[in-house]
């Protein structure tokens, strides 16, 4: 049984433009994606909105392999900011999982 | 064993933070394109490269060195690599590209300078202060590092009183025109790609080229920046017949380039699919981004020849004796 974290979406959201919850799971993005990414955007966005953090973490490679080419976004009928949402997810991995943001708390700052 | 995504992102972010580029390259090589142009430093309007074309041969050299090792072009480093990179620029120990590999990429900004001069545009350069825009770090989501870097870039524009930047590639255009205003309060810089500038001013080459070219739109130009008509308008004036592939204009297909730093095999597979679409409509292709150019040419091998759009645009002017006079700004 998946562990749900109701605050997870707030830790991913960078600003008000994050709108994963607008997705209506129509599948157009998957149909047009040149890489045929199946889990991104809709499935991973649903995990974020539902607070299924472990599922999101399992899809790290998918999150980082998206080309940010925007072909899905310009075809999305719900106006989901797909590429900006993907960048927010990457930011989450960078800061919370890889501990990279270049600040003093950055894990690799002390050689 | 491939380098973990975390280490690759970390090394690239550290380089931007500490060395002002994801892949620091010697200053003399970054400004070689200015040779013979007698450009002023700064001024109200500058031609801004963001080092994008100049970086490509260095990235390719790393790709070639690292390809055998597995998945990523930084795969030769272990987790230890990022710590070392903090004090020593590890990329400087890699083989450097030779003159031949560099010259094709130095040529493009030089071409653009000649084309702008011919159209009567006055501009300067920021030379060694023409910094990388941080596009890859933006894509990777390292926003805090990007924000600090964008501020450094903007301070240079302010230092020289620059009011307008003319850009060459789509990524630098997008960063300076669309992303930086969201990061820097009071940001005030006019940004246009040279394709837009030439299309607005009128290009009108005197010589007609012949033949067919398959046009490859950059995703960033077409879908992020709305630059679709300008390259077509200019190419049409050269006399070339433009062939549109199945995915084109605002529906263009990516060259795969954005995946290269982390997933080179994904990048190569996408480039091959795209080359097949382009090859179906013409034997020659035209690109307007250095990442598209290098990825597609590599995937095509000798089955198809790609040229940067500036090469075609300049070729169509060459009967005009477009040489020393324009290069010297007379
Ligand atoms: S196209 Fe838009 S609404 Fe449809 S599944 Fe994809 S993100 Fe959701
Ligand atoms: S941005 Fe491009 S690569 Fe990423 S999910 Fe959308 S269509 Fe696929």
XYZ file of C-alpha atoms and ligand atoms in Angstrom:
457
model
C 0.000 0.000 0.000
C 1.489 3.329 -1.094
C 2.433 5.866 1.552
C 0.747 9.199 0.847
C 2.320 12.508 1.804
C -0.276 15.280 1.503
C 2.436 17.966 1.658
C 4.525 16.467 -1.115
C 3.009 18.631 -3.849
C 3.984 21.753 -1.904
C 7.607 20.645 -1.723
C 7.680 20.156 -5.512
C 5.844 23.360 -6.423
C 8.259 26.212 -7.248
C 5.546 28.825 -7.742
C 1.929 29.268 -8.795
C 2.626 28.102 -12.334
C 2.831 24.491 -11.120
C -0.481 23.021 -12.256
C -0.123 19.246 -12.390
C -3.632 18.940 -10.946
C -5.102 20.448 -14.140
C -4.244 17.216 -16.001
C -7.327 15.244 -17.043
C -5.398 12.148 -18.073
C -6.470 12.277 -21.719
C -3.188 10.759 -22.979
C -2.544 13.228 -25.793
C 0.891 14.028 -24.381
C 1.890 10.370 -24.479
C 0.579 10.043 -28.024
C 2.650 12.946 -29.378
C 5.841 12.524 -27.303
C 8.732 11.718 -29.659
C 10.333 9.581 -26.954
C 7.052 7.812 -26.230
C 7.468 8.591 -22.526
C 4.649 6.658 -20.915
C 4.888 7.764 -17.323
C 5.560 11.410 -17.996
C 3.730 13.690 -17.745
C 0.358 12.348 -16.646
C 1.225 9.400 -14.426
C 4.049 11.141 -12.580
C 1.973 14.304 -12.203
C -0.782 12.200 -10.635
C 1.716 10.729 -8.159
C 2.798 14.254 -7.203
C -0.752 15.474 -6.710
C -1.680 12.351 -4.716
C 1.452 12.661 -2.570
C 2.919 9.317 -3.706
C 6.501 10.395 -3.171
C 8.099 6.948 -3.468
C 6.550 6.464 -6.903
C 7.935 9.811 -8.055
C 11.406 8.930 -6.770
C 11.270 5.627 -8.681
C 10.868 7.562 -11.938
C 13.993 9.713 -11.666
C 15.343 8.655 -15.081
C 12.066 9.492 -16.789
C 11.966 12.924 -15.173
C 15.502 13.655 -16.385
C 15.166 12.133 -19.855
C 12.316 14.416 -21.003
C 13.619 16.677 -23.775
C 11.544 19.665 -22.599
C 10.629 19.928 -26.258
C 7.095 21.196 -25.460
C 5.374 19.198 -28.202
C 3.063 17.690 -25.580
C 2.420 21.051 -23.953
C 1.291 22.844 -27.099
C -1.165 20.003 -27.713
C -2.451 19.629 -24.153
C -6.183 20.474 -24.045
C -6.031 21.309 -20.321
C -3.279 23.909 -20.537
C -0.974 21.953 -18.232
C 2.422 23.679 -17.972
C 4.119 20.383 -18.645
C 7.716 21.531 -19.149
C 7.628 23.939 -16.218
C 6.186 21.157 -14.063
C 8.968 18.800 -15.178
C 11.559 21.436 -14.286
C 9.946 21.748 -10.847
C 10.276 17.985 -10.400
C 13.947 18.157 -11.394
C 14.444 20.971 -8.917
C 12.938 18.703 -6.267
C 15.390 15.901 -7.107
C 18.319 18.375 -7.221
C 17.631 19.916 -3.863
C 15.977 17.122 -1.856
C 17.525 13.969 -3.293
C 20.903 14.986 -4.760
C 21.318 17.851 -2.274
C 22.537 20.177 -5.017
C 21.719 23.820 -5.036
C 25.198 25.277 -4.684
C 24.494 26.781 -1.284
C 26.267 26.076 2.014
C 23.982 23.113 2.732
C 25.010 21.452 -0.499
C 26.419 17.998 0.304
C 29.479 18.371 -1.930
C 30.506 21.836 -0.784
C 33.138 20.513 1.577
C 35.974 18.911 -0.320
C 29.765 2.373 -14.664
C 27.802 5.450 -15.721
C 28.071 8.535 -13.609
C 24.998 9.052 -11.467
C 22.600 11.777 -12.573
C 23.264 13.537 -9.266
C 27.021 13.785 -9.978
C 26.548 14.963 -13.539
C 24.077 17.652 -12.511
C 26.380 18.577 -9.615
C 29.496 18.948 -11.763
C 27.680 21.061 -14.360
C 26.129 23.274 -11.677
C 29.457 23.656 -9.861
C 31.159 24.657 -13.088
C 28.559 27.319 -13.783
C 28.782 28.636 -10.235
C 32.580 28.587 -9.940
C 33.714 29.033 -13.538
C 30.768 30.780 -15.224
C 30.217 27.989 -17.749
C 29.029 24.378 -17.609
C 32.161 23.490 -19.532
C 34.850 26.141 -19.154
C 36.748 26.735 -22.396
C 39.870 28.855 -22.980
C 38.959 32.524 -23.474
C 41.099 32.801 -26.616
C 39.031 30.071 -28.262
C 35.703 31.504 -27.147
C 36.456 34.798 -28.954
C 38.235 33.503 -32.041
C 35.121 34.254 -34.138
C 35.752 38.011 -33.644
C 39.096 37.909 -35.481
C 39.283 40.348 -38.376
C 35.955 41.997 -37.541
C 37.362 44.968 -35.587
C 34.380 45.034 -33.247
C 34.094 47.551 -30.428
C 33.749 46.264 -26.873
C 30.232 46.898 -25.610
C 27.971 49.614 -27.002
C 24.188 49.939 -26.977
C 23.785 46.905 -29.197
C 25.912 43.750 -29.068
C 26.014 40.486 -30.944
C 25.776 37.930 -28.138
C 26.879 34.319 -28.663
C 26.394 32.916 -25.151
C 29.358 30.722 -26.232
C 26.879 28.181 -27.580
C 28.547 27.465 -30.912
C 32.032 27.653 -29.427
C 31.139 25.085 -26.737
C 30.061 22.341 -29.126
C 33.492 20.984 -30.157
C 34.447 20.724 -26.483
C 31.273 18.837 -25.645
C 31.856 16.555 -28.617
C 35.412 15.890 -27.520
C 34.082 14.774 -24.166
C 31.423 12.658 -25.793
C 34.078 10.953 -27.912
C 36.350 10.385 -24.916
C 33.624 9.096 -22.678
C 31.356 7.224 -25.057
C 33.037 3.880 -24.475
C 32.454 4.102 -20.758
C 28.711 3.919 -20.827
C 25.842 6.201 -20.514
C 26.933 9.760 -19.897
C 29.627 12.008 -21.274
C 30.908 12.558 -17.761
C 30.785 8.848 -17.048
C 34.540 8.563 -16.497
C 34.237 10.261 -13.156
C 33.071 8.476 -10.071
C 31.139 10.194 -7.281
C 34.562 11.470 -6.249
C 34.688 13.541 -9.437
C 32.389 16.243 -8.205
C 34.469 16.854 -5.089
C 37.676 17.114 -7.126
C 35.956 19.383 -9.623
C 35.297 21.843 -6.829
C 39.001 22.696 -6.618
C 40.363 21.614 -9.990
C 38.596 22.067 -13.281
C 38.575 18.397 -14.271
C 37.280 19.157 -17.730
C 40.519 21.053 -18.442
C 42.414 17.740 -18.243
C 40.467 16.274 -21.108
C 41.709 16.327 -24.677
C 40.947 19.626 -26.363
C 39.493 19.872 -29.840
C 41.879 20.903 -32.593
C 41.643 23.821 -35.004
C 39.668 21.832 -37.582
C 36.997 20.735 -35.123
C 36.668 24.264 -33.804
C 36.718 26.171 -37.059
C 33.243 25.136 -38.244
C 31.751 26.428 -34.987
C 33.846 29.618 -34.928
C 32.624 30.301 -38.430
C 28.937 30.611 -37.507
C 29.124 33.691 -35.225
C 31.521 35.192 -37.770
C 28.977 34.545 -40.555
C 26.276 36.230 -38.499
C 28.443 39.285 -37.882
C 29.021 39.629 -41.646
C 25.318 39.256 -42.420
C 24.340 41.889 -39.849
C 26.967 44.321 -41.141
C 25.724 43.826 -44.653
C 22.205 44.725 -43.457
C 23.580 47.940 -41.961
C 23.310 46.923 -38.303
C 25.871 48.457 -35.939
C 26.938 46.341 -33.000
C 29.770 45.549 -30.649
C 30.783 42.423 -28.733
C 31.436 41.596 -25.122
C 34.365 39.350 -26.122
C 35.524 37.340 -23.073
C 32.595 38.768 -21.076
C 30.110 37.222 -23.513
C 29.154 34.500 -21.034
C 27.258 31.228 -21.353
C 23.577 31.812 -20.581
C 23.117 28.849 -18.205
C 20.537 27.131 -20.459
C 21.508 23.591 -19.463
C 21.392 24.405 -15.758
C 17.924 25.890 -16.268
C 16.807 22.684 -17.995
C 18.213 20.605 -15.159
C 16.240 22.646 -12.633
C 19.153 24.006 -10.564
C 17.367 27.316 -10.217
C 19.362 28.900 -7.382
C 22.655 28.482 -9.266
C 21.035 29.732 -12.450
C 19.632 32.812 -10.762
C 23.025 33.844 -9.370
C 24.616 33.282 -12.782
C 21.928 35.238 -14.646
C 22.637 38.154 -12.338
C 26.347 38.031 -13.302
C 25.451 37.998 -16.987
C 23.081 40.938 -16.570
C 25.682 42.943 -14.641
C 27.972 42.753 -17.664
C 25.216 44.163 -19.893
C 24.684 46.944 -17.394
C 28.407 47.658 -17.065
C 28.643 48.386 -20.785
C 25.280 50.135 -21.065
C 23.956 47.485 -23.464
C 20.308 48.050 -24.429
C 19.920 45.355 -27.054
C 21.410 41.885 -27.536
C 21.245 40.182 -30.906
C 21.446 36.457 -30.326
C 22.343 33.596 -32.627
C 21.084 30.306 -31.207
C 17.638 29.499 -29.794
C 18.758 28.564 -26.276
C 20.548 31.851 -25.590
C 17.610 33.723 -27.145
C 15.151 31.958 -24.840
C 17.233 32.510 -21.715
C 17.888 36.193 -22.332
C 14.447 37.037 -23.687
C 12.030 34.855 -21.720
C 13.736 33.276 -18.689
C 15.949 36.082 -17.340
C 13.037 38.543 -16.939
C 11.474 36.051 -14.499
C 14.694 35.884 -12.464
C 15.979 39.460 -12.371
C 13.807 42.285 -11.024
C 13.835 45.339 -13.315
C 15.466 43.397 -16.169
C 15.559 45.653 -19.193
C 17.198 44.299 -22.332
C 15.835 44.027 -25.835
C 16.627 40.592 -27.270
C 16.179 39.495 -30.863
C 17.660 36.639 -32.821
C 19.671 37.662 -35.864
C 17.149 35.776 -38.020
C 14.390 38.093 -36.803
C 16.612 41.151 -37.276
C 17.516 40.203 -40.857
C 13.927 39.317 -41.744
C 12.745 42.694 -40.410
C 15.395 44.756 -42.132
C 15.236 42.947 -45.447
C 17.944 40.567 -46.537
C 17.687 40.454 -50.361
C 20.752 38.498 -51.454
C 21.993 39.084 -54.987
C 22.841 35.536 -55.858
C 20.477 32.608 -56.176
C 21.375 29.240 -54.737
C 19.752 26.164 -56.182
C 18.550 22.882 -54.823
C 16.348 21.561 -52.057
C 16.886 21.613 -48.303
C 14.941 19.922 -45.531
C 14.282 22.458 -42.810
C 14.711 21.398 -39.195
C 13.069 23.826 -36.765
C 14.556 24.017 -33.295
C 11.960 23.213 -30.586
C 13.099 26.239 -28.629
C 12.843 28.661 -31.538
C 9.536 27.273 -32.773
C 7.631 26.490 -29.566
C 9.257 28.684 -26.926
C 10.146 31.774 -28.944
C 7.764 31.757 -31.892
C 10.574 31.974 -34.452
C 9.118 30.048 -37.398
C 8.571 32.444 -40.283
C 11.847 34.401 -40.207
C 14.116 31.478 -41.181
C 11.716 30.439 -43.957
C 11.479 33.950 -45.326
C 15.268 34.279 -45.408
C 15.890 30.850 -46.912
C 13.300 31.473 -49.607
C 15.193 34.580 -50.663
C 18.351 32.524 -51.240
C 16.502 30.639 -53.968
C 16.691 27.304 -52.171
C 13.550 25.171 -52.221
C 12.457 24.447 -48.658
C 11.169 20.957 -48.002
C 9.088 20.509 -44.861
C 9.398 17.183 -43.001
C 6.429 15.445 -41.392
C 6.917 17.222 -38.065
C 7.686 20.844 -38.813
C 7.193 24.433 -37.694
C 5.465 24.560 -34.307
C 5.034 20.770 -34.497
C 8.741 20.142 -35.063
C 10.470 17.095 -33.614
C 13.386 17.481 -31.251
C 16.925 16.532 -32.391
C 17.464 14.664 -29.115
C 20.223 17.053 -28.013
C 18.758 18.004 -24.628
C 19.126 14.400 -23.447
C 22.778 14.128 -24.367
C 24.406 15.147 -21.106
C 22.521 12.490 -19.122
C 21.161 9.928 -21.577
C 23.278 9.910 -24.760
C 21.669 6.733 -26.103
C 18.213 8.292 -25.863
C 19.579 11.384 -27.601
C 21.136 9.341 -30.421
C 17.969 7.299 -30.991
C 15.835 10.441 -31.247
C 18.369 12.048 -33.618
C 18.189 8.989 -35.895
C 14.391 9.090 -36.000
C 14.522 12.774 -36.860
C 17.141 12.264 -39.584
C 14.879 9.648 -41.198
C 12.062 12.195 -41.410
C 14.343 14.840 -42.882
C 16.042 12.477 -45.319
C 12.625 11.464 -46.640
C 12.175 14.982 -48.075
C 15.688 16.084 -49.126
C 19.314 15.031 -49.184
C 20.522 18.195 -47.453
C 19.304 19.684 -44.206
C 19.390 23.116 -42.634
C 19.562 23.747 -38.886
C 19.516 26.901 -36.765
C 20.912 25.611 -33.478
C 24.370 24.148 -32.785
C 22.934 21.269 -30.732
C 20.571 20.299 -33.550
C 23.420 20.554 -36.046
C 25.830 18.318 -34.178
C 23.258 15.729 -33.126
C 21.652 15.371 -36.517
C 24.930 15.343 -38.449
C 26.321 12.685 -36.135
C 23.211 10.536 -36.555
C 23.183 11.008 -40.336
C 26.851 10.173 -40.922
C 27.464 10.533 -44.636
C 23.865 9.741 -45.599
C 22.841 13.388 -45.338
C 24.629 16.747 -45.134
C 23.557 19.463 -42.720
C 24.459 23.150 -42.835
C 23.788 25.928 -40.397
C 21.320 28.420 -41.853
C 23.935 31.205 -41.642
C 26.155 29.285 -44.076
C 23.410 29.295 -46.709
C 22.499 32.915 -46.040
C 26.084 34.005 -46.488
C 26.698 31.838 -49.555
C 23.855 33.674 -51.289
C 25.675 36.977 -50.763
C 29.119 35.916 -51.714
C 28.990 37.054 -55.320
C 28.719 40.579 -53.886
C 32.324 40.510 -52.798
C 31.210 40.230 -49.198
C 34.665 40.043 -47.753
C 37.199 42.467 -46.337
C 35.134 45.635 -46.532
C 32.219 44.284 -44.585
C 34.505 42.426 -42.229
C 36.215 45.709 -41.437
C 32.974 47.555 -40.926
C 33.323 49.926 -43.890
S -2.182 16.152 -22.645
Fe -2.390 17.458 -20.780
S -4.371 16.867 -19.862
Fe -3.846 15.258 -21.367
S -2.803 13.658 -20.115
Fe -1.193 15.028 -20.934
S -0.853 16.592 -19.342
Fe -2.811 15.578 -18.891
S 8.407 17.772 -23.415
Fe 8.773 16.483 -25.236
S 10.021 14.753 -24.469
Fe 9.079 15.733 -22.655
S 7.164 14.589 -22.301
Fe 6.651 16.367 -23.613
S 6.756 15.589 -25.720
Fe 7.848 14.098 -24.393
